[in-house]
Short mmCIF file of C-alpha atoms and ligand atoms in Angstrom, two decimals:
data_model
loop_
_atom_site.label_atom_id
_atom_site.label_comp_id
_atom_site.label_asym_id
_atom_site.label_seq_id
_atom_site.Cartn_x
_atom_site.Cartn_y
_atom_site.Cartn_z
CA MET A 1 -21.23 2.44 -29.94
CA SER A 2 -24.22 0.22 -30.20
CA THR A 3 -24.15 -2.99 -28.14
CA ALA A 4 -24.79 -4.98 -31.27
CA ASP A 5 -21.25 -4.14 -32.49
CA PRO A 6 -19.29 -7.41 -32.53
CA SER A 7 -16.19 -5.69 -31.39
CA ASN A 8 -18.01 -4.33 -28.47
CA ASP A 9 -19.30 -7.83 -27.66
CA LEU A 10 -15.79 -9.14 -27.86
CA MET A 11 -14.67 -6.42 -25.39
CA GLU A 12 -17.51 -7.36 -23.07
CA ARG A 13 -16.45 -11.06 -23.02
CA ILE A 14 -12.79 -10.03 -22.40
CA VAL A 15 -13.83 -7.74 -19.44
CA ALA A 16 -16.05 -10.53 -18.10
CA LEU A 17 -13.31 -13.17 -18.31
CA ALA A 18 -10.81 -10.75 -16.72
CA LYS A 19 -13.19 -10.30 -13.73
CA ARG A 20 -14.40 -14.03 -13.53
CA ARG A 21 -10.84 -15.38 -13.47
CA GLY A 22 -9.32 -12.69 -11.04
CA PHE A 23 -7.26 -10.57 -13.51
CA ILE A 24 -9.02 -7.22 -13.13
CA PHE A 25 -11.82 -5.91 -10.82
CA PRO A 26 -13.41 -2.40 -10.76
CA SER A 27 -11.84 -0.49 -7.89
CA SER A 28 -13.96 -0.07 -4.73
CA GLU A 29 -16.61 -2.24 -6.18
CA ILE A 30 -18.61 -2.98 -3.07
CA TYR A 31 -19.23 0.82 -2.99
CA GLY A 32 -20.31 0.97 -6.61
CA GLY A 33 -16.89 1.36 -8.07
CA LEU A 34 -14.90 4.48 -8.99
CA ASN A 35 -14.85 5.53 -12.60
CA GLY A 36 -11.36 5.23 -14.06
CA PHE A 37 -9.84 3.17 -11.30
CA PHE A 38 -9.13 -0.53 -11.30
CA ASP A 39 -7.69 -3.32 -9.12
CA TYR A 40 -5.54 -6.13 -10.43
CA GLY A 41 -6.52 -9.51 -8.86
CA PRO A 42 -4.31 -12.57 -8.14
CA LEU A 43 -3.68 -13.33 -11.87
CA GLY A 44 -3.63 -9.82 -12.99
CA VAL A 45 -0.78 -8.81 -10.68
CA GLU A 46 1.24 -11.72 -11.95
CA LEU A 47 0.65 -10.81 -15.51
CA LYS A 48 1.44 -7.18 -14.90
CA LYS A 49 4.56 -8.03 -13.02
CA ASN A 50 5.67 -10.19 -15.91
CA ILE A 51 5.23 -7.34 -18.38
CA ARG A 52 7.26 -5.03 -16.08
CA ASP A 53 9.95 -7.64 -15.54
CA CYS A 54 10.36 -8.38 -19.25
CA TRP A 55 10.58 -4.69 -20.07
CA TRP A 56 13.00 -3.94 -17.18
CA ASN A 57 15.22 -6.92 -18.10
CA ASP A 58 15.32 -6.01 -21.82
CA MET A 59 15.51 -2.30 -21.40
CA VAL A 60 17.75 -1.94 -18.41
CA ARG A 61 19.50 -5.13 -17.24
CA ARG A 62 20.39 -6.47 -20.62
CA ARG A 63 21.76 -3.21 -22.00
CA ASP A 64 24.97 -1.40 -21.00
CA ASP A 65 23.74 2.08 -21.93
CA ILE A 66 20.62 2.28 -19.73
CA VAL A 67 20.26 2.75 -15.96
CA GLY A 68 17.19 2.58 -13.77
CA LEU A 69 15.50 5.10 -11.46
CA GLU A 70 12.68 5.28 -9.03
CA SER A 71 11.70 8.92 -8.35
CA SER A 72 8.90 9.91 -5.97
CA ILE A 73 5.32 10.32 -7.19
CA ILE A 74 4.82 13.67 -5.56
CA MET A 75 7.51 16.19 -6.38
CA HIS A 76 8.14 19.84 -5.75
CA SER A 77 5.30 21.85 -7.51
CA LYS A 78 8.10 23.86 -9.31
CA VAL A 79 8.82 20.60 -11.32
CA TRP A 80 5.40 20.87 -12.84
CA GLU A 81 5.56 24.61 -13.45
CA ALA A 82 8.88 24.20 -15.28
CA SER A 83 7.75 21.27 -17.34
CA GLY A 84 4.76 23.20 -18.54
CA HIS A 85 2.14 20.89 -16.94
CA VAL A 86 0.58 23.43 -14.67
CA ALA A 87 -0.02 25.84 -17.55
CA GLY A 88 -0.67 23.33 -20.34
CA PHE A 89 -1.53 19.88 -19.29
CA THR A 90 -5.11 20.31 -20.19
CA ASP A 91 -7.85 18.68 -22.17
CA PRO A 92 -10.74 20.76 -23.66
CA LEU A 93 -13.84 20.12 -21.47
CA VAL A 94 -17.54 20.72 -22.46
CA ASP A 95 -20.27 20.54 -19.80
CA CYS A 96 -23.92 19.73 -20.34
CA LYS A 97 -25.63 22.12 -17.84
CA VAL A 98 -28.76 20.02 -17.70
CA SER A 99 -27.49 16.48 -17.32
CA LYS A 100 -24.31 17.42 -15.56
CA GLN A 101 -22.33 15.11 -17.99
CA ARG A 102 -18.87 16.21 -19.03
CA TYR A 103 -17.38 15.54 -22.32
CA ARG A 104 -13.87 15.86 -23.94
CA ALA A 105 -14.53 18.48 -26.63
CA ASP A 106 -12.30 16.56 -29.05
CA GLN A 107 -14.41 13.43 -28.58
CA LEU A 108 -17.82 15.16 -29.00
CA PHE A 109 -18.65 15.40 -32.77
CA PHE A 110 -21.39 17.43 -34.36
CA ALA A 111 -22.61 18.38 -37.85
CA PRO A 112 -25.11 20.91 -39.23
CA VAL A 113 -28.06 19.14 -40.99
CA LEU A 114 -27.97 20.55 -44.35
CA VAL A 115 -31.00 20.18 -46.57
CA GLU A 116 -30.71 21.64 -49.99
CA GLU A 117 -27.86 23.99 -48.85
CA LYS A 118 -29.87 25.25 -45.93
CA ILE A 119 -28.99 24.39 -42.30
CA VAL A 120 -32.12 23.10 -40.64
CA GLY A 121 -30.51 22.05 -37.27
CA TYR A 122 -27.68 20.25 -35.72
CA VAL A 123 -26.85 16.64 -34.61
CA SER A 124 -24.11 15.26 -32.28
CA VAL A 125 -22.57 11.96 -31.29
CA LEU A 126 -19.81 10.83 -29.11
CA GLU A 127 -16.60 9.62 -31.02
CA SER A 128 -16.57 6.03 -32.02
CA GLU A 129 -15.18 3.81 -34.82
CA ARG A 130 -18.24 4.98 -36.88
CA THR A 131 -18.57 8.65 -36.01
CA ALA A 132 -19.41 9.77 -39.56
CA GLU A 133 -21.98 6.99 -40.20
CA GLU A 134 -23.63 7.72 -36.75
CA LEU A 135 -23.78 11.45 -37.60
CA GLN A 136 -25.31 10.75 -40.92
CA ALA A 137 -27.92 8.38 -39.32
CA ALA A 138 -28.71 11.11 -36.71
CA ALA A 139 -29.14 13.64 -39.42
CA GLU A 140 -31.55 11.46 -41.36
CA ALA A 141 -33.54 10.80 -38.16
CA PHE A 142 -33.62 14.59 -37.43
CA LYS A 143 -35.04 15.31 -40.92
CA ARG A 144 -37.66 12.51 -40.70
CA LYS A 145 -38.70 13.66 -37.20
CA LYS A 146 -39.15 17.28 -38.30
CA ALA A 147 -40.85 16.12 -41.56
CA ILE A 148 -38.48 18.23 -43.60
CA GLN A 149 -38.66 17.88 -47.35
CA GLY A 150 -35.76 17.97 -49.76
CA LYS A 151 -32.37 16.32 -50.29
CA LEU A 152 -30.11 15.77 -47.27
CA GLU A 153 -26.50 16.68 -47.88
CA PRO A 154 -23.76 14.33 -46.57
CA VAL A 155 -22.75 15.44 -43.13
CA GLN A 156 -19.36 17.00 -42.45
CA PRO A 157 -18.29 15.97 -38.89
CA ARG A 158 -16.37 18.45 -36.75
CA ASP A 159 -15.47 18.16 -33.06
CA MET A 160 -16.53 20.66 -30.41
CA THR A 161 -13.09 22.43 -30.46
CA GLU A 162 -13.90 23.45 -33.88
CA ALA A 163 -17.37 24.75 -33.19
CA LYS A 164 -18.03 28.54 -33.86
CA PRO A 165 -19.37 30.50 -30.75
CA GLU A 166 -22.63 31.09 -32.56
CA GLU A 167 -23.09 27.24 -33.23
CA ILE A 168 -22.63 26.11 -29.61
CA PRO A 169 -26.21 26.94 -28.36
CA LEU A 170 -27.61 25.05 -31.47
CA ILE A 171 -25.65 21.76 -30.88
CA PRO A 172 -27.69 19.03 -28.95
CA SER A 173 -26.18 17.51 -25.90
CA PRO A 174 -25.63 13.77 -26.41
CA ALA A 175 -27.14 13.25 -22.96
CA THR A 176 -30.51 14.98 -23.55
CA GLY A 177 -30.80 15.11 -27.29
CA GLU A 178 -31.72 18.93 -26.91
CA PRO A 179 -29.65 21.94 -27.87
CA GLY A 180 -28.93 24.79 -25.50
CA SER A 181 -27.18 23.14 -22.62
CA LEU A 182 -23.62 22.70 -23.81
CA THR A 183 -20.92 25.07 -22.67
CA PRO A 184 -18.13 26.34 -24.82
CA PRO A 185 -14.93 24.17 -24.40
CA ARG A 186 -12.63 25.26 -21.62
CA ALA A 187 -9.13 24.06 -20.66
CA PHE A 188 -9.34 21.47 -17.88
CA ASN A 189 -6.04 20.62 -16.13
CA MET A 190 -5.74 16.88 -15.71
CA MET A 191 -3.35 16.82 -12.79
CA PHE A 192 -4.63 15.71 -9.37
CA GLU A 193 -3.79 18.29 -6.73
CA THR A 194 -2.76 17.43 -3.28
CA TYR A 195 -1.26 19.31 -0.32
CA VAL A 196 2.00 18.38 1.40
CA GLY A 197 2.02 18.88 5.26
CA ALA A 198 -0.55 20.39 7.41
CA LEU A 199 -1.22 23.59 5.64
CA ARG A 200 -3.86 23.77 2.82
CA ASP A 201 -2.57 26.84 1.10
CA ASP A 202 -0.99 27.39 -2.23
CA SER A 203 2.56 27.13 -0.76
CA ALA A 204 1.80 23.51 0.20
CA LYS A 205 0.23 22.60 -3.07
CA SER A 206 1.60 19.84 -5.17
CA TYR A 207 0.45 17.24 -7.67
CA LEU A 208 0.35 13.47 -8.22
CA ARG A 209 2.67 13.00 -11.13
CA PRO A 210 0.93 12.74 -14.58
CA GLU A 211 4.01 11.15 -16.06
CA THR A 212 7.14 9.50 -14.76
CA ALA A 213 9.37 11.21 -17.29
CA GLN A 214 10.00 14.41 -15.22
CA GLY A 215 11.72 12.33 -12.47
CA MET A 216 14.47 11.31 -15.04
CA PHE A 217 14.97 15.03 -16.02
CA VAL A 218 15.06 16.36 -12.54
CA ASP A 219 17.53 13.59 -11.42
CA PHE A 220 19.58 13.90 -14.58
CA LYS A 221 22.56 15.53 -12.89
CA SER A 222 22.50 13.18 -9.90
CA VAL A 223 22.67 10.26 -12.24
CA VAL A 224 25.45 11.70 -14.41
CA ASP A 225 27.50 12.69 -11.34
CA THR A 226 27.10 9.20 -9.65
CA GLY A 227 26.22 6.61 -12.29
CA ARG A 228 29.50 6.58 -14.50
CA VAL A 229 27.29 7.04 -17.59
CA LYS A 230 28.55 8.49 -20.96
CA LEU A 231 26.47 9.72 -23.82
CA PRO A 232 24.49 8.23 -25.40
CA PHE A 233 22.72 6.77 -22.40
CA GLY A 234 19.19 6.34 -21.05
CA ILE A 235 17.44 6.54 -17.67
CA ALA A 236 14.42 4.26 -17.34
CA GLN A 237 11.67 4.19 -14.83
CA ILE A 238 8.51 2.19 -14.13
CA GLY A 239 5.85 3.68 -11.90
CA LYS A 240 2.36 4.95 -11.32
CA SER A 241 1.01 8.15 -12.98
CA PHE A 242 -2.25 9.83 -12.43
CA ARG A 243 -4.38 11.84 -14.79
CA ASN A 244 -7.83 13.16 -14.02
CA GLU A 245 -9.16 12.21 -17.32
CA ILE A 246 -12.50 13.73 -18.38
CA THR A 247 -13.76 10.55 -20.03
CA PRO A 248 -11.92 7.44 -18.79
CA ARG A 249 -12.91 4.68 -21.09
CA ASN A 250 -12.44 1.36 -22.80
CA PHE A 251 -11.81 -0.54 -19.57
CA ILE A 252 -8.11 -0.12 -18.53
CA PHE A 253 -7.25 1.63 -21.82
CA ARG A 254 -7.72 5.19 -20.46
CA SER A 255 -7.84 5.27 -16.71
CA ARG A 256 -7.16 7.81 -14.03
CA GLU A 257 -4.49 5.84 -12.21
CA PHE A 258 -2.11 3.89 -14.41
CA GLU A 259 1.42 2.72 -14.73
CA GLN A 260 3.99 3.86 -17.16
CA MET A 261 7.36 2.51 -18.36
CA GLU A 262 9.35 5.43 -19.70
CA MET A 263 12.86 5.85 -20.74
CA GLU A 264 14.77 8.98 -21.54
CA TYR A 265 17.59 8.37 -24.05
CA PHE A 266 20.07 11.27 -23.93
CA ILE A 267 22.11 12.11 -27.10
CA HIS A 268 24.70 14.58 -28.07
CA GLU A 269 23.23 17.86 -29.43
CA ASP A 270 24.87 17.18 -32.72
CA ALA A 271 23.89 13.49 -32.88
CA ASP A 272 21.68 12.16 -35.70
CA TRP A 273 18.42 12.26 -33.70
CA ASP A 274 16.38 11.08 -36.60
CA LYS A 275 18.38 7.84 -36.83
CA CYS A 276 18.27 7.33 -33.06
CA HIS A 277 14.51 8.05 -33.11
CA LYS A 278 13.96 5.44 -35.80
CA GLU A 279 16.10 2.86 -34.00
CA TRP A 280 13.98 3.25 -30.85
CA ILE A 281 10.81 2.93 -32.75
CA GLU A 282 12.06 -0.35 -34.14
CA TRP A 283 13.29 -1.55 -30.77
CA CYS A 284 9.93 -0.97 -29.23
CA ARG A 285 8.15 -2.73 -32.09
CA GLN A 286 10.42 -5.74 -31.72
CA TRP A 287 9.93 -5.74 -28.06
CA LEU A 288 6.18 -5.91 -28.45
CA LEU A 289 6.55 -8.85 -30.84
CA SER A 290 8.95 -10.58 -28.29
CA ILE A 291 6.12 -10.58 -25.76
CA GLY A 292 3.72 -12.22 -28.18
CA LEU A 293 1.69 -9.40 -29.77
CA PRO A 294 0.90 -10.20 -33.32
CA GLU A 295 2.62 -8.08 -36.10
CA SER A 296 -0.75 -7.74 -37.96
CA HIS A 297 -2.15 -5.70 -34.88
CA LEU A 298 0.73 -3.11 -34.91
CA SER A 299 1.14 -0.09 -37.06
CA LEU A 300 2.80 3.28 -36.90
CA TYR A 301 1.36 6.74 -36.72
CA ALA A 302 3.64 9.80 -37.31
CA HIS A 303 2.19 12.98 -35.55
CA PRO A 304 1.70 15.72 -38.30
CA LYS A 305 4.41 18.33 -37.92
CA GLU A 306 1.84 21.16 -37.48
CA LYS A 307 0.40 19.47 -34.33
CA LEU A 308 3.67 18.91 -32.57
CA ALA A 309 4.74 21.09 -29.59
CA PHE A 310 7.16 23.84 -30.65
CA TYR A 311 10.20 22.07 -29.20
CA SER A 312 9.42 18.54 -30.56
CA LYS A 313 11.32 17.24 -33.54
CA GLY A 314 8.93 14.34 -34.15
CA THR A 315 6.58 11.82 -32.47
CA VAL A 316 5.65 8.45 -33.75
CA ASP A 317 3.11 6.21 -31.98
CA ILE A 318 3.06 2.46 -32.18
CA MET A 319 -0.66 1.73 -32.63
CA PHE A 320 -2.44 -1.50 -31.62
CA LYS A 321 -5.60 -2.88 -33.18
CA TYR A 322 -7.96 -3.15 -30.04
CA PRO A 323 -11.50 -4.43 -30.40
CA PHE A 324 -12.72 -0.86 -30.00
CA GLY A 325 -10.38 0.51 -32.76
CA VAL A 326 -6.73 1.24 -33.60
CA GLN A 327 -5.33 3.25 -30.65
CA GLU A 328 -2.02 4.55 -29.38
CA LEU A 329 -0.10 2.03 -27.40
CA TRP A 330 3.47 3.46 -27.27
CA GLY A 331 4.63 6.98 -28.03
CA ILE A 332 8.26 7.53 -29.06
CA ALA A 333 8.96 11.31 -29.05
CA ALA A 334 12.06 13.31 -30.04
CA ARG A 335 11.91 16.17 -27.53
CA GLY A 336 15.05 18.12 -28.30
CA ASN A 337 16.62 19.50 -25.11
CA TYR A 338 13.41 21.28 -23.99
CA ASP A 339 12.84 19.52 -20.60
CA LEU A 340 16.47 19.78 -19.26
CA SER A 341 16.62 23.36 -20.44
CA GLN A 342 13.44 24.27 -18.64
CA HIS A 343 14.58 22.70 -15.44
CA ALA A 344 18.08 24.35 -15.73
CA LYS A 345 16.37 27.76 -16.08
CA ALA A 346 13.78 27.24 -13.35
CA SER A 347 16.13 25.73 -10.79
CA ASP A 348 19.12 27.74 -11.76
CA LYS A 349 21.14 24.37 -11.71
CA PRO A 350 23.09 23.57 -14.96
CA MET A 351 22.05 20.47 -16.88
CA GLU A 352 24.96 20.41 -19.17
CA ILE A 353 27.54 17.78 -20.14
CA PHE A 354 31.11 18.57 -20.90
CA ASP A 355 32.21 17.44 -24.47
CA GLU A 356 35.83 16.27 -24.30
CA ALA A 357 36.23 16.55 -28.04
CA THR A 358 35.04 20.10 -28.49
CA LYS A 359 35.80 21.28 -24.89
CA LYS A 360 32.30 22.75 -24.80
CA LYS A 361 29.37 22.33 -22.53
CA PHE A 362 26.01 21.49 -23.99
CA VAL A 363 22.54 20.44 -22.90
CA PRO A 364 21.87 16.83 -24.33
CA HIS A 365 18.84 16.14 -26.41
CA VAL A 366 16.49 13.28 -25.68
CA ILE A 367 14.48 10.53 -27.35
CA GLU A 368 11.62 9.27 -25.11
CA PRO A 369 9.89 5.96 -25.55
CA ALA A 370 6.75 6.09 -23.26
CA VAL A 371 4.33 3.25 -22.79
CA GLY A 372 1.63 2.27 -20.37
CA VAL A 373 1.79 -1.05 -18.67
CA ASP A 374 -2.09 -1.26 -18.47
CA ARG A 375 -2.34 -0.64 -22.20
CA ILE A 376 0.16 -3.35 -22.99
CA LEU A 377 -1.74 -5.68 -20.58
CA LEU A 378 -4.94 -4.92 -22.40
CA ALA A 379 -3.39 -5.51 -25.77
CA VAL A 380 -2.04 -8.81 -24.54
CA LEU A 381 -5.45 -9.85 -23.20
CA CYS A 382 -7.22 -8.83 -26.45
CA ALA A 383 -4.73 -10.44 -28.78
CA GLY A 384 -4.56 -13.60 -26.61
CA TYR A 385 -8.29 -14.10 -26.31
CA VAL A 386 -9.55 -16.96 -28.47
CA GLU A 387 -12.63 -19.10 -28.56
CA ASP A 388 -12.21 -22.45 -30.22
CA GLU A 389 -13.29 -26.08 -29.66
CA ALA A 390 -11.73 -28.93 -27.76
CA PRO A 391 -12.93 -32.58 -27.16
CA ASP A 392 -14.53 -33.27 -23.80
CA GLU A 393 -14.00 -36.48 -21.78
CA LYS A 394 -16.13 -38.49 -24.32
CA GLY A 395 -14.52 -37.01 -27.35
CA LYS A 396 -17.43 -34.66 -28.08
CA MET A 397 -16.33 -31.13 -29.17
CA GLU A 398 -17.10 -28.32 -26.81
CA LYS A 399 -16.43 -24.61 -26.85
CA ARG A 400 -13.21 -23.56 -25.02
CA THR A 401 -11.91 -20.08 -24.22
CA VAL A 402 -8.17 -19.68 -24.36
CA LEU A 403 -5.76 -16.81 -23.43
CA ARG A 404 -2.79 -17.41 -25.73
CA PHE A 405 -0.21 -15.58 -23.57
CA SER A 406 3.42 -15.94 -24.53
CA PRO A 407 5.19 -18.05 -21.89
CA ARG A 408 7.17 -15.04 -20.86
CA LEU A 409 3.94 -13.29 -19.76
CA ALA A 410 1.66 -16.11 -18.71
CA PRO A 411 0.71 -15.59 -14.96
CA VAL A 412 0.99 -19.39 -14.42
CA LYS A 413 3.68 -21.22 -16.39
CA VAL A 414 2.83 -24.82 -15.62
CA ALA A 415 -0.09 -26.59 -14.04
CA VAL A 416 0.78 -29.85 -12.21
CA LEU A 417 -2.05 -32.40 -12.34
CA PRO A 418 -2.07 -35.88 -10.77
CA LEU A 419 -4.29 -37.93 -13.02
CA VAL A 420 -6.49 -39.03 -9.91
CA LYS A 421 -6.39 -37.65 -6.46
CA ASN A 422 -6.93 -40.87 -4.50
CA LYS A 423 -3.75 -42.53 -5.42
CA GLU A 424 -1.05 -41.49 -3.06
CA ALA A 425 1.79 -42.57 -5.39
CA LEU A 426 0.50 -40.15 -8.00
CA THR A 427 -0.25 -37.23 -5.78
CA LYS A 428 3.14 -37.61 -3.87
CA ARG A 429 5.13 -37.40 -7.05
CA ALA A 430 3.03 -34.53 -8.35
CA GLU A 431 3.50 -32.64 -5.12
CA GLU A 432 7.29 -33.26 -5.36
CA LEU A 433 7.47 -31.90 -8.85
CA TYR A 434 5.22 -28.96 -7.93
CA ALA A 435 7.49 -28.01 -5.03
CA LYS A 436 10.47 -28.16 -7.22
CA LEU A 437 9.07 -26.04 -9.96
CA LYS A 438 7.69 -23.55 -7.61
CA ARG A 439 11.22 -22.47 -6.48
CA LYS A 440 11.74 -20.81 -9.80
CA TYR A 441 8.34 -20.38 -11.65
CA ALA A 442 4.70 -19.47 -10.92
CA VAL A 443 2.98 -22.84 -10.93
CA PHE A 444 -0.39 -24.27 -10.02
CA TYR A 445 -1.38 -27.55 -8.44
CA ASP A 446 -4.84 -28.91 -9.12
CA GLU A 447 -6.12 -32.37 -8.34
CA SER A 448 -9.84 -31.80 -8.38
CA GLY A 449 -12.24 -32.65 -11.23
CA ALA A 450 -11.91 -34.58 -14.51
CA ILE A 451 -8.59 -33.99 -16.29
CA GLY A 452 -10.33 -32.32 -19.31
CA ARG A 453 -12.04 -29.82 -17.08
CA ARG A 454 -8.65 -29.14 -15.37
CA TYR A 455 -7.06 -28.43 -18.75
CA ARG A 456 -9.91 -26.14 -19.66
CA ARG A 457 -9.57 -24.09 -16.43
CA GLN A 458 -5.82 -23.60 -17.29
CA ASP A 459 -6.49 -22.67 -20.90
CA GLU A 460 -8.83 -19.88 -19.69
CA ILE A 461 -6.11 -18.25 -17.65
CA GLY A 462 -3.45 -18.79 -20.37
CA THR A 463 -1.21 -21.50 -18.78
CA PRO A 464 1.00 -22.60 -21.60
CA TRP A 465 1.71 -26.14 -20.33
CA CYS A 466 -0.05 -28.79 -18.13
CA VAL A 467 1.91 -31.75 -16.83
CA THR A 468 -0.11 -34.80 -15.94
CA ILE A 469 1.39 -37.38 -13.48
CA ASP A 470 -0.12 -40.82 -14.26
CA PHE A 471 0.52 -44.46 -13.57
CA GLU A 472 3.26 -44.63 -16.23
CA THR A 473 5.14 -41.95 -14.29
CA VAL A 474 5.33 -43.92 -11.14
CA GLU A 475 5.26 -47.44 -12.38
CA LYS A 476 7.46 -47.21 -15.47
CA ASP A 477 9.97 -44.64 -16.67
CA GLY A 478 9.16 -41.57 -14.60
CA THR A 479 7.94 -39.56 -17.71
CA PHE A 480 4.81 -37.50 -17.53
CA THR A 481 2.60 -36.07 -20.18
CA LEU A 482 3.12 -32.45 -21.29
CA ARG A 483 0.13 -30.86 -22.79
CA ASP A 484 0.47 -27.78 -25.01
CA ARG A 485 -2.32 -25.12 -24.49
CA ASP A 486 -2.43 -24.01 -28.15
CA THR A 487 -2.06 -27.30 -30.07
CA MET A 488 -3.62 -29.42 -27.25
CA GLN A 489 -1.05 -32.04 -28.21
CA GLN A 490 0.48 -34.22 -25.59
CA LYS A 491 3.88 -35.96 -25.34
CA ARG A 492 5.70 -37.75 -22.78
CA ILE A 493 8.83 -36.09 -21.31
CA HIS A 494 11.30 -36.38 -18.45
CA GLU A 495 11.61 -33.84 -15.79
CA ALA A 496 14.92 -32.57 -17.09
CA GLU A 497 13.32 -31.92 -20.45
CA LEU A 498 10.58 -29.96 -18.77
CA PHE A 499 13.06 -27.71 -16.88
CA ALA A 500 15.06 -27.23 -20.19
CA LEU A 501 11.86 -26.21 -22.00
CA LEU A 502 11.00 -23.59 -19.29
CA GLU A 503 14.58 -22.29 -19.30
CA GLU A 504 14.44 -21.74 -23.02
CA LYS A 505 10.99 -20.10 -23.20
CA ILE A 506 10.86 -18.03 -20.05
CA TYR A 507 13.63 -15.34 -19.96
N1 GAP B 601 6.22 11.43 -20.92
C1 GAP B 601 5.42 11.26 -22.11
C2 GAP B 601 3.98 10.79 -21.83
O1 GAP B 601 3.60 10.67 -20.75
P1 GAP B 601 1.87 10.12 -23.13
O2 GAP B 601 1.58 9.83 -24.61
O3 GAP B 601 0.91 11.12 -22.42
O4 GAP B 601 3.32 10.52 -23.05
C3 GAP B 601 2.68 7.70 -22.60
O5 GAP B 601 1.84 8.79 -22.38
C4 GAP B 601 1.94 6.37 -22.67
O6 GAP B 601 1.24 6.24 -21.33
C5 GAP B 601 0.82 6.25 -23.59
O7 GAP B 601 1.26 5.91 -24.83
C6 GAP B 601 -0.06 5.23 -22.90
O8 GAP B 601 0.51 3.98 -23.31
C7 GAP B 601 0.08 5.54 -21.47
N2 GAP B 601 -1.05 6.30 -21.01
C8 GAP B 601 -1.26 7.65 -21.08
N3 GAP B 601 -2.33 8.05 -20.58
C9 GAP B 601 -3.03 6.96 -20.18
C10 GAP B 601 -4.22 6.71 -19.34
N4 GAP B 601 -5.09 7.70 -19.08
N5 GAP B 601 -4.50 5.38 -19.06
C11 GAP B 601 -3.69 4.41 -19.38
N6 GAP B 601 -2.47 4.56 -20.08
C12 GAP B 601 -2.19 5.84 -20.40
#
């Protein structure tokens, strides 16, 4: 994408704010960073924890049919053989032998340059929101450079997985612009390998999990035998997953270490899976709205039947409109009983449930809503980022940056601000309120600088409310001003009203 692209510019501003205000830093930055890895700073961890807590409360604690689990990140290598990840968890990889760059074949697009029905060369670009236009522009530039006469046909973009063997040597590498250096696509397994114990041979080999889901399948029987659960029921887990992505990109959207929130909802083999699938899609959509994502940014994408795995009955992704394009946020898959059956076969341990009605045993089917915490966090940052104007101390309008987080997610819920710092009566009352709020909520105390500047600092980190302790507070009725981040309106309220407001909005 060109840097003149306004969406790219917006992304740059969001990334800069995330770094400047301590939400997200590149990992190992003092050593030049490590591609695909990120650290969450003081505000980032709070935001991330709030996302996890909201999900856990709504998905597990507030429902009677779902229980939680925390399985280990490194599991027996047989888990990944049975699940199919060792053989099939791959992305198609293309190398450029000259530049040593690596590309995901399905993200590297090319087209023959056709002039009056004759192929005169090839052009390539990396996938973007404007792949077709960029390829067309590249074809025009190619024709001009080679001074070829005649009418250029519209380009027909294909990705490298669709290239014929004889075309590969003719397609230019995006790194060098020259043909001849790209390799044919090969399957690249995305699991990070590791060794358990002192030996470094195949018997000690295992993997960092690429998804949390397998923990729920492998522990299915243990949960059934100990958890007093009855179909339909779900097992939910939040935890880190690792994928050696060929091209991590778009900030934390696709990284190599990320966190997932997954839930396996087990249903009877004869249950109406389609109805259940639809209900979970809607549940997930409603949950995203409940944490403040705008409906206008959400859409659904049903995977075409011919692209589904053979065992899959259907997958629908909830898509989010990020500044870099509409992309998958949450996948909701109907996986049949494939995973449990695979583990039953490989471990020789039955994964069945006894049906009291029919007196028959069966392997339950599953609906799997799987989402990344980091992808939600990025969506929340992008949807919340607003630049508008606010009056300064003298009433002059100035630019302000706001993160319009929902109160449920905001890393700081309230900022407590004494109007001036050199009046003990004010600071004492402010400190008292701060200490009381702090027992229950993440709050911030700030007495330095002009009040307008202090508001601005809180707007930029998404604090929904500021309370200002002024002379009226200590000399009159004890009320203080409550300032709303989004409307910037102020009103006087009592302490009890503030606690009631927080109780209502933060759950
Ligand atoms: N168990 C099913 C599963 O893992 P997936 O579509 O591969 O399905 C589920 O992943 C979700 O995890 C995605 O919808 C996305 O939100 C998140 N995710 C996957 N790969 C990711 C990556 N490399 N970086 C950040 N989040 C990722």
